[in-house]
Amino acid sequence: MSCAELVPQVFRQPDRLSRSSGQSVYEEQFVKGWPTVPRSEPSVVPVGGATARDARLLRRRHALVVVLTFLTGAADAVGFLALGGAFSSVMTGNMVLLGLSAGRGNAELAVTAGSAIVSFIAGVLAGARVAGAARPDDPVWPRRVTTALGLELLVFLAFLVVWEVNLPDHSERVDLTLLMLSAAALGVQSSAIQRFGVPGLSSTYLTGTLTSLIGGVAARSPWHRLRPKAEILLALMCGAAVGALVALHQPAWAPALLLVPLVTVIAVAARMPQEPAVESPASV
């Protein structure tokens, strides 16, 4: 066997082992710090500097998704406690509430949960149009993801204005408008994260993340493989805890709790390089 034939097999071996053990390529990139060689180009050997750069960018992307998940938890807490008892991002929970409202004959709950669902769907549609679909030549953080988060920021700025105007009188009708704005914003965020094309990566719907984490624990997977999932779930709970405290005790600051994390993510993401990754993020 020639050297030209041997080198690609050496680099492709970890990928084969990873897939046989149930570890996703995203986890392999995040944990091991270097991406695999695309199978369509077996003769391309990763350059050390490029792979190190991609590993850093993958870790940075994960950190930004964790921050967005904190925002999600805060928005859900604010929505549930202060805006009518429905969620901004947990649409399965809102569907259950919609079913409960039918069983109990509670028209008010039906309107609240139904409005949140419709608004979230509208946000997903708008976000998908802005973010686009994952592409084989995508960088680790495509620019259109940042553009979609900019749209989310605009929706939350409208939320800020309506919140501050409504705060003194606290009209229930305006509360419903605020819930709809929050749900639409998180729908946009959901579509933005989908642009990465990474199965299981989300900042809004996280039951699958919990299932994967517990399944990994049952399979005695190493902690470094479970840590990214645990960090995302912990961020959700921390965001919900902080959001509950702010909504109950300092409601005037609730919009800031949503805006500050989002602005931080956009500011960092705007500086992410746009060169394609060695291993396309859209394929993991």
PDB file of C-alpha atoms in Angstrom:
ATOM      1  CA  MET A   1       0.000   0.000   0.000  1.00  0.00           C
ATOM      2  CA  SER A   2       1.374   3.369  -0.981  1.00  0.00           C
ATOM      3  CA  CYS A   3       1.754   6.324   1.382  1.00  0.00           C
ATOM      4  CA  ALA A   4      -0.900   8.201  -0.560  1.00  0.00           C
ATOM      5  CA  GLU A   5      -3.369   5.384   0.162  1.00  0.00           C
ATOM      6  CA  LEU A   6      -2.293   4.878   3.773  1.00  0.00           C
ATOM      7  CA  VAL A   7      -2.582   8.474   5.045  1.00  0.00           C
ATOM      8  CA  PRO A   8      -6.323   8.945   4.332  1.00  0.00           C
ATOM      9  CA  GLN A   9      -7.122   5.651   6.055  1.00  0.00           C
ATOM     10  CA  VAL A  10      -5.240   6.725   9.152  1.00  0.00           C
ATOM     11  CA  PHE A  11      -7.241   9.918   9.352  1.00  0.00           C
ATOM     12  CA  ARG A  12     -10.521   8.195   8.591  1.00  0.00           C
ATOM     13  CA  GLN A  13     -10.107   5.518  11.250  1.00  0.00           C
ATOM     14  CA  PRO A  14     -11.175   7.715  14.239  1.00  0.00           C
ATOM     15  CA  ASP A  15     -14.311   8.686  12.352  1.00  0.00           C
ATOM     16  CA  ARG A  16     -15.211   5.028  11.855  1.00  0.00           C
ATOM     17  CA  LEU A  17     -14.577   4.213  15.502  1.00  0.00           C
ATOM     18  CA  SER A  18     -16.571   7.227  16.623  1.00  0.00           C
ATOM     19  CA  ARG A  19     -19.621   6.301  14.586  1.00  0.00           C
ATOM     20  CA  SER A  20     -19.547   2.686  15.732  1.00  0.00           C
ATOM     21  CA  SER A  21     -19.663   3.801  19.358  1.00  0.00           C
ATOM     22  CA  GLY A  22     -22.627   6.072  18.789  1.00  0.00           C
ATOM     23  CA  GLN A  23     -20.681   9.339  19.159  1.00  0.00           C
ATOM     24  CA  SER A  24     -21.718  12.062  16.729  1.00  0.00           C
ATOM     25  CA  VAL A  25     -19.158  13.801  14.565  1.00  0.00           C
ATOM     26  CA  TYR A  26     -20.044  17.049  16.331  1.00  0.00           C
ATOM     27  CA  GLU A  27     -19.093  15.469  19.655  1.00  0.00           C
ATOM     28  CA  GLU A  28     -15.890  14.099  18.134  1.00  0.00           C
ATOM     29  CA  GLN A  29     -14.932  17.550  16.885  1.00  0.00           C
ATOM     30  CA  PHE A  30     -15.779  19.184  20.192  1.00  0.00           C
ATOM     31  CA  VAL A  31     -14.076  16.590  22.373  1.00  0.00           C
ATOM     32  CA  LYS A  32     -10.991  15.618  20.383  1.00  0.00           C
ATOM     33  CA  GLY A  33     -10.304  19.055  19.009  1.00  0.00           C
ATOM     34  CA  TRP A  34      -9.829  18.135  15.340  1.00  0.00           C
ATOM     35  CA  PRO A  35     -12.300  17.437  12.536  1.00  0.00           C
ATOM     36  CA  THR A  36     -12.324  14.374  10.334  1.00  0.00           C
ATOM     37  CA  VAL A  37     -11.502  14.317   6.642  1.00  0.00           C
ATOM     38  CA  PRO A  38     -14.577  14.429   4.398  1.00  0.00           C
ATOM     39  CA  ARG A  39     -15.028  11.067   2.715  1.00  0.00           C
ATOM     40  CA  SER A  40     -15.496  12.749  -0.645  1.00  0.00           C
ATOM     41  CA  GLU A  41     -11.900  14.009  -0.471  1.00  0.00           C
ATOM     42  CA  PRO A  42      -9.922  11.142   1.086  1.00  0.00           C
ATOM     43  CA  SER A  43      -6.596  12.476  -0.098  1.00  0.00           C
ATOM     44  CA  VAL A  44      -6.923  15.792   1.725  1.00  0.00           C
ATOM     45  CA  VAL A  45      -4.949  15.779   4.964  1.00  0.00           C
ATOM     46  CA  PRO A  46      -6.000  18.476   7.498  1.00  0.00           C
ATOM     47  CA  VAL A  47      -3.475  21.206   8.110  1.00  0.00           C
ATOM     48  CA  GLY A  48      -2.596  21.524  11.798  1.00  0.00           C
ATOM     49  CA  GLY A  49      -3.367  25.255  12.018  1.00  0.00           C
ATOM     50  CA  ALA A  50      -6.718  24.908  10.272  1.00  0.00           C
ATOM     51  CA  THR A  51      -7.881  22.036  12.469  1.00  0.00           C
ATOM     52  CA  ALA A  52      -6.850  23.833  15.641  1.00  0.00           C
ATOM     53  CA  ARG A  53      -8.772  26.880  14.442  1.00  0.00           C
ATOM     54  CA  ASP A  54     -11.886  24.806  13.760  1.00  0.00           C
ATOM     55  CA  ALA A  55     -11.664  23.199  17.198  1.00  0.00           C
ATOM     56  CA  ARG A  56     -11.546  26.630  18.825  1.00  0.00           C
ATOM     57  CA  LEU A  57     -14.491  27.817  16.742  1.00  0.00           C
ATOM     58  CA  LEU A  58     -16.539  24.742  17.634  1.00  0.00           C
ATOM     59  CA  ARG A  59     -15.944  25.386  21.322  1.00  0.00           C
ATOM     60  CA  ARG A  60     -16.879  29.032  20.846  1.00  0.00           C
ATOM     61  CA  ARG A  61     -20.045  28.058  18.995  1.00  0.00           C
ATOM     62  CA  HIS A  62     -21.012  25.736  21.829  1.00  0.00           C
ATOM     63  CA  ALA A  63     -20.456  28.518  24.373  1.00  0.00           C
ATOM     64  CA  LEU A  64     -22.692  30.879  22.383  1.00  0.00           C
ATOM     65  CA  VAL A  65     -25.439  28.256  22.147  1.00  0.00           C
ATOM     66  CA  VAL A  66     -25.211  27.843  25.930  1.00  0.00           C
ATOM     67  CA  VAL A  67     -25.767  31.600  26.342  1.00  0.00           C
ATOM     68  CA  LEU A  68     -28.775  31.468  24.006  1.00  0.00           C
ATOM     69  CA  THR A  69     -30.162  28.575  26.055  1.00  0.00           C
ATOM     70  CA  PHE A  70     -29.881  30.697  29.202  1.00  0.00           C
ATOM     71  CA  LEU A  71     -31.959  33.319  27.371  1.00  0.00           C
ATOM     72  CA  THR A  72     -34.535  30.652  26.502  1.00  0.00           C
ATOM     73  CA  GLY A  73     -34.921  29.610  30.132  1.00  0.00           C
ATOM     74  CA  ALA A  74     -35.330  33.219  31.222  1.00  0.00           C
ATOM     75  CA  ALA A  75     -37.922  33.931  28.521  1.00  0.00           C
ATOM     76  CA  ASP A  76     -39.944  30.841  29.451  1.00  0.00           C
ATOM     77  CA  ALA A  77     -39.955  31.816  33.125  1.00  0.00           C
ATOM     78  CA  VAL A  78     -41.038  35.379  32.354  1.00  0.00           C
ATOM     79  CA  GLY A  79     -43.743  34.164  29.990  1.00  0.00           C
ATOM     80  CA  PHE A  80     -45.135  31.586  32.388  1.00  0.00           C
ATOM     81  CA  LEU A  81     -45.085  33.766  35.507  1.00  0.00           C
ATOM     82  CA  ALA A  82     -45.912  37.197  34.128  1.00  0.00           C
ATOM     83  CA  LEU A  83     -47.579  36.800  30.736  1.00  0.00           C
ATOM     84  CA  GLY A  84     -50.541  34.508  31.187  1.00  0.00           C
ATOM     85  CA  GLY A  85     -49.190  31.109  32.180  1.00  0.00           C
ATOM     86  CA  ALA A  86     -47.845  29.825  28.851  1.00  0.00           C
ATOM     87  CA  PHE A  87     -44.323  29.233  27.573  1.00  0.00           C
ATOM     88  CA  SER A  88     -42.320  31.197  25.039  1.00  0.00           C
ATOM     89  CA  SER A  89     -40.356  28.240  23.651  1.00  0.00           C
ATOM     90  CA  VAL A  90     -41.785  24.970  25.021  1.00  0.00           C
ATOM     91  CA  MET A  91     -44.408  24.353  22.361  1.00  0.00           C
ATOM     92  CA  THR A  92     -45.107  20.791  23.492  1.00  0.00           C
ATOM     93  CA  GLY A  93     -45.972  22.237  26.901  1.00  0.00           C
ATOM     94  CA  ASN A  94     -48.235  24.800  25.259  1.00  0.00           C
ATOM     95  CA  MET A  95     -49.932  22.042  23.251  1.00  0.00           C
ATOM     96  CA  VAL A  96     -50.643  20.219  26.510  1.00  0.00           C
ATOM     97  CA  LEU A  97     -52.051  23.454  27.954  1.00  0.00           C
ATOM     98  CA  LEU A  98     -54.208  23.830  24.848  1.00  0.00           C
ATOM     99  CA  GLY A  99     -55.570  20.330  25.381  1.00  0.00           C
ATOM    100  CA  LEU A 100     -56.174  21.019  29.067  1.00  0.00           C
ATOM    101  CA  SER A 101     -58.056  24.190  28.192  1.00  0.00           C
ATOM    102  CA  ALA A 102     -60.388  22.180  25.975  1.00  0.00           C
ATOM    103  CA  GLY A 103     -60.985  19.594  28.689  1.00  0.00           C
ATOM    104  CA  ARG A 104     -61.625  22.242  31.338  1.00  0.00           C
ATOM    105  CA  GLY A 105     -63.510  24.662  29.106  1.00  0.00           C
ATOM    106  CA  ASN A 106     -60.967  27.406  29.836  1.00  0.00           C
ATOM    107  CA  ALA A 107     -61.175  29.761  26.867  1.00  0.00           C
ATOM    108  CA  GLU A 108     -58.614  32.197  28.284  1.00  0.00           C
ATOM    109  CA  LEU A 109     -55.949  29.503  28.584  1.00  0.00           C
ATOM    110  CA  ALA A 110     -56.784  28.279  25.098  1.00  0.00           C
ATOM    111  CA  VAL A 111     -56.227  31.746  23.643  1.00  0.00           C
ATOM    112  CA  THR A 112     -52.975  32.203  25.563  1.00  0.00           C
ATOM    113  CA  ALA A 113     -51.451  28.836  24.649  1.00  0.00           C
ATOM    114  CA  GLY A 114     -52.761  28.934  21.091  1.00  0.00           C
ATOM    115  CA  SER A 115     -51.403  32.436  20.497  1.00  0.00           C
ATOM    116  CA  ALA A 116     -47.971  31.386  21.743  1.00  0.00           C
ATOM    117  CA  ILE A 117     -47.949  28.383  19.401  1.00  0.00           C
ATOM    118  CA  VAL A 118     -49.006  30.416  16.365  1.00  0.00           C
ATOM    119  CA  SER A 119     -46.443  33.120  17.140  1.00  0.00           C
ATOM    120  CA  PHE A 120     -43.658  30.570  17.570  1.00  0.00           C
ATOM    121  CA  ILE A 121     -44.523  29.011  14.209  1.00  0.00           C
ATOM    122  CA  ALA A 122     -44.447  32.449  12.580  1.00  0.00           C
ATOM    123  CA  GLY A 123     -41.035  33.074  14.119  1.00  0.00           C
ATOM    124  CA  VAL A 124     -39.727  29.715  12.885  1.00  0.00           C
ATOM    125  CA  LEU A 125     -40.911  30.487   9.357  1.00  0.00           C
ATOM    126  CA  ALA A 126     -39.356  33.953   9.366  1.00  0.00           C
ATOM    127  CA  GLY A 127     -36.136  32.677  10.900  1.00  0.00           C
ATOM    128  CA  ALA A 128     -35.855  29.866   8.373  1.00  0.00           C
ATOM    129  CA  ARG A 129     -36.201  32.351   5.519  1.00  0.00           C
ATOM    130  CA  VAL A 130     -33.457  34.538   6.949  1.00  0.00           C
ATOM    131  CA  ALA A 131     -31.064  31.833   8.164  1.00  0.00           C
ATOM    132  CA  GLY A 132     -31.460  29.525   5.188  1.00  0.00           C
ATOM    133  CA  ALA A 133     -30.571  25.843   5.055  1.00  0.00           C
ATOM    134  CA  ALA A 134     -27.271  24.253   6.024  1.00  0.00           C
ATOM    135  CA  ARG A 135     -24.743  24.002   3.181  1.00  0.00           C
ATOM    136  CA  PRO A 136     -21.734  21.713   2.703  1.00  0.00           C
ATOM    137  CA  ASP A 137     -19.371  24.695   2.501  1.00  0.00           C
ATOM    138  CA  ASP A 138     -20.702  26.447   5.615  1.00  0.00           C
ATOM    139  CA  PRO A 139     -18.253  27.876   8.141  1.00  0.00           C
ATOM    140  CA  VAL A 140     -18.624  26.873  11.772  1.00  0.00           C
ATOM    141  CA  TRP A 141     -20.871  29.922  12.331  1.00  0.00           C
ATOM    142  CA  PRO A 142     -22.540  31.085   9.079  1.00  0.00           C
ATOM    143  CA  ARG A 143     -23.143  34.800   8.796  1.00  0.00           C
ATOM    144  CA  ARG A 144     -26.835  34.250   8.103  1.00  0.00           C
ATOM    145  CA  VAL A 145     -27.209  32.767  11.592  1.00  0.00           C
ATOM    146  CA  THR A 146     -26.084  36.113  12.982  1.00  0.00           C
ATOM    147  CA  THR A 147     -28.511  37.880  10.645  1.00  0.00           C
ATOM    148  CA  ALA A 148     -31.364  35.744  11.974  1.00  0.00           C
ATOM    149  CA  LEU A 149     -30.340  36.549  15.536  1.00  0.00           C
ATOM    150  CA  GLY A 150     -30.453  40.207  14.516  1.00  0.00           C
ATOM    151  CA  LEU A 151     -34.095  39.671  13.554  1.00  0.00           C
ATOM    152  CA  GLU A 152     -34.680  38.091  16.963  1.00  0.00           C
ATOM    153  CA  LEU A 153     -33.102  41.169  18.538  1.00  0.00           C
ATOM    154  CA  LEU A 154     -35.534  43.448  16.687  1.00  0.00           C
ATOM    155  CA  VAL A 155     -38.474  41.432  18.012  1.00  0.00           C
ATOM    156  CA  PHE A 156     -37.126  41.624  21.558  1.00  0.00           C
ATOM    157  CA  LEU A 157     -36.601  45.377  21.196  1.00  0.00           C
ATOM    158  CA  ALA A 158     -40.300  45.656  20.353  1.00  0.00           C
ATOM    159  CA  PHE A 159     -40.922  43.487  23.426  1.00  0.00           C
ATOM    160  CA  LEU A 160     -38.896  45.963  25.510  1.00  0.00           C
ATOM    161  CA  VAL A 161     -40.953  48.947  24.363  1.00  0.00           C
ATOM    162  CA  VAL A 162     -44.301  47.236  24.935  1.00  0.00           C
ATOM    163  CA  TRP A 163     -43.159  45.844  28.312  1.00  0.00           C
ATOM    164  CA  GLU A 164     -42.129  49.229  29.675  1.00  0.00           C
ATOM    165  CA  VAL A 165     -45.324  50.895  28.438  1.00  0.00           C
ATOM    166  CA  ASN A 166     -47.468  48.129  29.928  1.00  0.00           C
ATOM    167  CA  LEU A 167     -45.625  47.857  33.252  1.00  0.00           C
ATOM    168  CA  PRO A 168     -47.572  50.503  35.238  1.00  0.00           C
ATOM    169  CA  ASP A 169     -51.072  49.306  34.269  1.00  0.00           C
ATOM    170  CA  HIS A 170     -50.320  45.644  33.464  1.00  0.00           C
ATOM    171  CA  SER A 171     -53.087  45.010  30.953  1.00  0.00           C
ATOM    172  CA  GLU A 172     -53.783  41.313  30.330  1.00  0.00           C
ATOM    173  CA  ARG A 173     -54.415  42.033  26.662  1.00  0.00           C
ATOM    174  CA  VAL A 174     -50.988  43.605  26.347  1.00  0.00           C
ATOM    175  CA  ASP A 175     -49.519  40.674  28.274  1.00  0.00           C
ATOM    176  CA  LEU A 176     -50.754  38.407  25.497  1.00  0.00           C
ATOM    177  CA  THR A 177     -49.033  40.609  22.923  1.00  0.00           C
ATOM    178  CA  LEU A 178     -45.805  40.374  24.911  1.00  0.00           C
ATOM    179  CA  LEU A 179     -46.057  36.587  25.084  1.00  0.00           C
ATOM    180  CA  MET A 180     -46.575  36.451  21.329  1.00  0.00           C
ATOM    181  CA  LEU A 181     -43.526  38.639  20.715  1.00  0.00           C
ATOM    182  CA  SER A 182     -41.386  36.483  22.991  1.00  0.00           C
ATOM    183  CA  ALA A 183     -42.573  33.261  21.352  1.00  0.00           C
ATOM    184  CA  ALA A 184     -41.939  34.677  17.882  1.00  0.00           C
ATOM    185  CA  ALA A 185     -38.420  35.732  18.889  1.00  0.00           C
ATOM    186  CA  LEU A 186     -37.578  32.256  20.171  1.00  0.00           C
ATOM    187  CA  GLY A 187     -39.045  30.732  17.022  1.00  0.00           C
ATOM    188  CA  VAL A 188     -36.548  32.790  15.038  1.00  0.00           C
ATOM    189  CA  GLN A 189     -33.782  31.601  17.363  1.00  0.00           C
ATOM    190  CA  SER A 190     -34.784  27.975  16.821  1.00  0.00           C
ATOM    191  CA  SER A 191     -34.440  28.338  13.062  1.00  0.00           C
ATOM    192  CA  ALA A 192     -31.130  30.149  13.435  1.00  0.00           C
ATOM    193  CA  ILE A 193     -29.624  27.213  15.353  1.00  0.00           C
ATOM    194  CA  GLN A 194     -31.030  24.785  12.783  1.00  0.00           C
ATOM    195  CA  ARG A 195     -28.811  26.448  10.157  1.00  0.00           C
ATOM    196  CA  PHE A 196     -25.801  24.739  11.761  1.00  0.00           C
ATOM    197  CA  GLY A 197     -27.167  21.427  10.516  1.00  0.00           C
ATOM    198  CA  VAL A 198     -26.021  19.604  13.653  1.00  0.00           C
ATOM    199  CA  PRO A 199     -28.465  16.880  14.764  1.00  0.00           C
ATOM    200  CA  GLY A 200     -29.396  17.308  18.400  1.00  0.00           C
ATOM    201  CA  LEU A 201     -28.007  20.835  18.717  1.00  0.00           C
ATOM    202  CA  SER A 202     -30.699  23.222  19.964  1.00  0.00           C
ATOM    203  CA  SER A 203     -31.214  26.109  22.331  1.00  0.00           C
ATOM    204  CA  THR A 204     -34.995  25.808  22.662  1.00  0.00           C
ATOM    205  CA  TYR A 205     -36.392  22.259  22.470  1.00  0.00           C
ATOM    206  CA  LEU A 206     -34.236  20.232  24.838  1.00  0.00           C
ATOM    207  CA  THR A 207     -36.091  17.045  25.755  1.00  0.00           C
ATOM    208  CA  GLY A 208     -33.916  15.231  23.223  1.00  0.00           C
ATOM    209  CA  THR A 209     -30.811  16.693  24.855  1.00  0.00           C
ATOM    210  CA  LEU A 210     -31.936  15.361  28.235  1.00  0.00           C
ATOM    211  CA  THR A 211     -32.699  11.952  26.723  1.00  0.00           C
ATOM    212  CA  SER A 212     -29.276  11.811  25.082  1.00  0.00           C
ATOM    213  CA  LEU A 213     -27.556  12.824  28.317  1.00  0.00           C
ATOM    214  CA  ILE A 214     -29.318  10.187  30.426  1.00  0.00           C
ATOM    215  CA  GLY A 215     -28.748   7.581  27.731  1.00  0.00           C
ATOM    216  CA  GLY A 216     -25.055   8.431  27.804  1.00  0.00           C
ATOM    217  CA  VAL A 217     -24.989   8.113  31.575  1.00  0.00           C
ATOM    218  CA  ALA A 218     -26.659   4.708  31.330  1.00  0.00           C
ATOM    219  CA  ALA A 219     -24.085   3.649  28.738  1.00  0.00           C
ATOM    220  CA  ARG A 220     -21.276   4.950  30.989  1.00  0.00           C
ATOM    221  CA  SER A 221     -20.030   7.364  28.364  1.00  0.00           C
ATOM    222  CA  PRO A 222     -17.019   9.463  29.395  1.00  0.00           C
ATOM    223  CA  TRP A 223     -17.852  12.757  31.072  1.00  0.00           C
ATOM    224  CA  HIS A 224     -16.167  14.805  28.351  1.00  0.00           C
ATOM    225  CA  ARG A 225     -18.773  13.489  25.901  1.00  0.00           C
ATOM    226  CA  LEU A 226     -21.672  14.286  28.221  1.00  0.00           C
ATOM    227  CA  ARG A 227     -20.458  17.679  29.398  1.00  0.00           C
ATOM    228  CA  PRO A 228     -21.732  19.764  26.420  1.00  0.00           C
ATOM    229  CA  LYS A 229     -25.272  18.418  26.889  1.00  0.00           C
ATOM    230  CA  ALA A 230     -25.124  18.949  30.648  1.00  0.00           C
ATOM    231  CA  GLU A 231     -23.951  22.539  30.159  1.00  0.00           C
ATOM    232  CA  ILE A 232     -26.873  23.326  27.859  1.00  0.00           C
ATOM    233  CA  LEU A 233     -29.423  21.861  30.279  1.00  0.00           C
ATOM    234  CA  LEU A 234     -27.834  23.657  33.227  1.00  0.00           C
ATOM    235  CA  ALA A 235     -27.985  26.941  31.298  1.00  0.00           C
ATOM    236  CA  LEU A 236     -31.708  26.402  30.700  1.00  0.00           C
ATOM    237  CA  MET A 237     -32.380  25.858  34.411  1.00  0.00           C
ATOM    238  CA  CYS A 238     -30.204  28.791  35.467  1.00  0.00           C
ATOM    239  CA  GLY A 239     -31.963  31.053  32.987  1.00  0.00           C
ATOM    240  CA  ALA A 240     -35.351  29.944  34.294  1.00  0.00           C
ATOM    241  CA  ALA A 241     -34.286  30.549  37.902  1.00  0.00           C
ATOM    242  CA  VAL A 242     -32.952  34.028  37.183  1.00  0.00           C
ATOM    243  CA  GLY A 243     -35.949  34.819  34.989  1.00  0.00           C
ATOM    244  CA  ALA A 244     -38.338  33.817  37.768  1.00  0.00           C
ATOM    245  CA  LEU A 245     -36.553  35.996  40.318  1.00  0.00           C
ATOM    246  CA  VAL A 246     -36.564  38.995  37.995  1.00  0.00           C
ATOM    247  CA  ALA A 247     -40.188  38.538  36.901  1.00  0.00           C
ATOM    248  CA  LEU A 248     -41.402  38.297  40.494  1.00  0.00           C
ATOM    249  CA  HIS A 249     -39.189  40.859  42.221  1.00  0.00           C
ATOM    250  CA  GLN A 250     -37.714  43.226  39.597  1.00  0.00           C
ATOM    251  CA  PRO A 251     -40.069  43.083  36.605  1.00  0.00           C
ATOM    252  CA  ALA A 252     -38.745  46.309  35.104  1.00  0.00           C
ATOM    253  CA  TRP A 253     -35.473  44.491  34.363  1.00  0.00           C
ATOM    254  CA  ALA A 254     -37.026  41.500  32.615  1.00  0.00           C
ATOM    255  CA  PRO A 255     -36.379  42.770  29.057  1.00  0.00           C
ATOM    256  CA  ALA A 256     -32.708  43.359  29.890  1.00  0.00           C
ATOM    257  CA  LEU A 257     -32.427  39.721  30.932  1.00  0.00           C
ATOM    258  CA  LEU A 258     -33.418  38.769  27.391  1.00  0.00           C
ATOM    259  CA  LEU A 259     -31.536  41.449  25.487  1.00  0.00           C
ATOM    260  CA  VAL A 260     -28.123  41.330  27.159  1.00  0.00           C
ATOM    261  CA  PRO A 261     -27.373  37.652  26.373  1.00  0.00           C
ATOM    262  CA  LEU A 262     -28.606  38.064  22.806  1.00  0.00           C
ATOM    263  CA  VAL A 263     -26.558  41.197  22.138  1.00  0.00           C
ATOM    264  CA  THR A 264     -23.507  39.457  23.604  1.00  0.00           C
ATOM    265  CA  VAL A 265     -23.931  36.473  21.285  1.00  0.00           C
ATOM    266  CA  ILE A 266     -24.416  38.688  18.227  1.00  0.00           C
ATOM    267  CA  ALA A 267     -21.331  40.757  19.081  1.00  0.00           C
ATOM    268  CA  VAL A 268     -19.128  37.672  19.433  1.00  0.00           C
ATOM    269  CA  ALA A 269     -20.636  35.886  16.434  1.00  0.00           C
ATOM    270  CA  ALA A 270     -20.067  38.892  14.182  1.00  0.00           C
ATOM    271  CA  ARG A 271     -16.322  38.286  14.530  1.00  0.00           C
ATOM    272  CA  MET A 272     -16.425  34.589  13.683  1.00  0.00           C
ATOM    273  CA  PRO A 273     -14.392  33.715  10.544  1.00  0.00           C
ATOM    274  CA  GLN A 274     -16.354  32.783   7.446  1.00  0.00           C
ATOM    275  CA  GLU A 275     -13.903  30.340   5.870  1.00  0.00           C
ATOM    276  CA  PRO A 276     -15.390  26.858   5.373  1.00  0.00           C
ATOM    277  CA  ALA A 277     -14.461  24.359   8.053  1.00  0.00           C
ATOM    278  CA  VAL A 278     -12.224  21.415   7.149  1.00  0.00           C
ATOM    279  CA  GLU A 279     -15.111  19.130   8.079  1.00  0.00           C
ATOM    280  CA  SER A 280     -18.333  20.799   7.014  1.00  0.00           C
ATOM    281  CA  PRO A 281     -20.512  21.708  10.018  1.00  0.00           C
ATOM    282  CA  ALA A 282     -23.544  21.053   7.825  1.00  0.00           C
ATOM    283  CA  SER A 283     -22.701  17.352   7.695  1.00  0.00           C
ATOM    284  CA  VAL A 284     -22.443  16.772  11.438  1.00  0.00           C
TER     285      VAL A 284
END
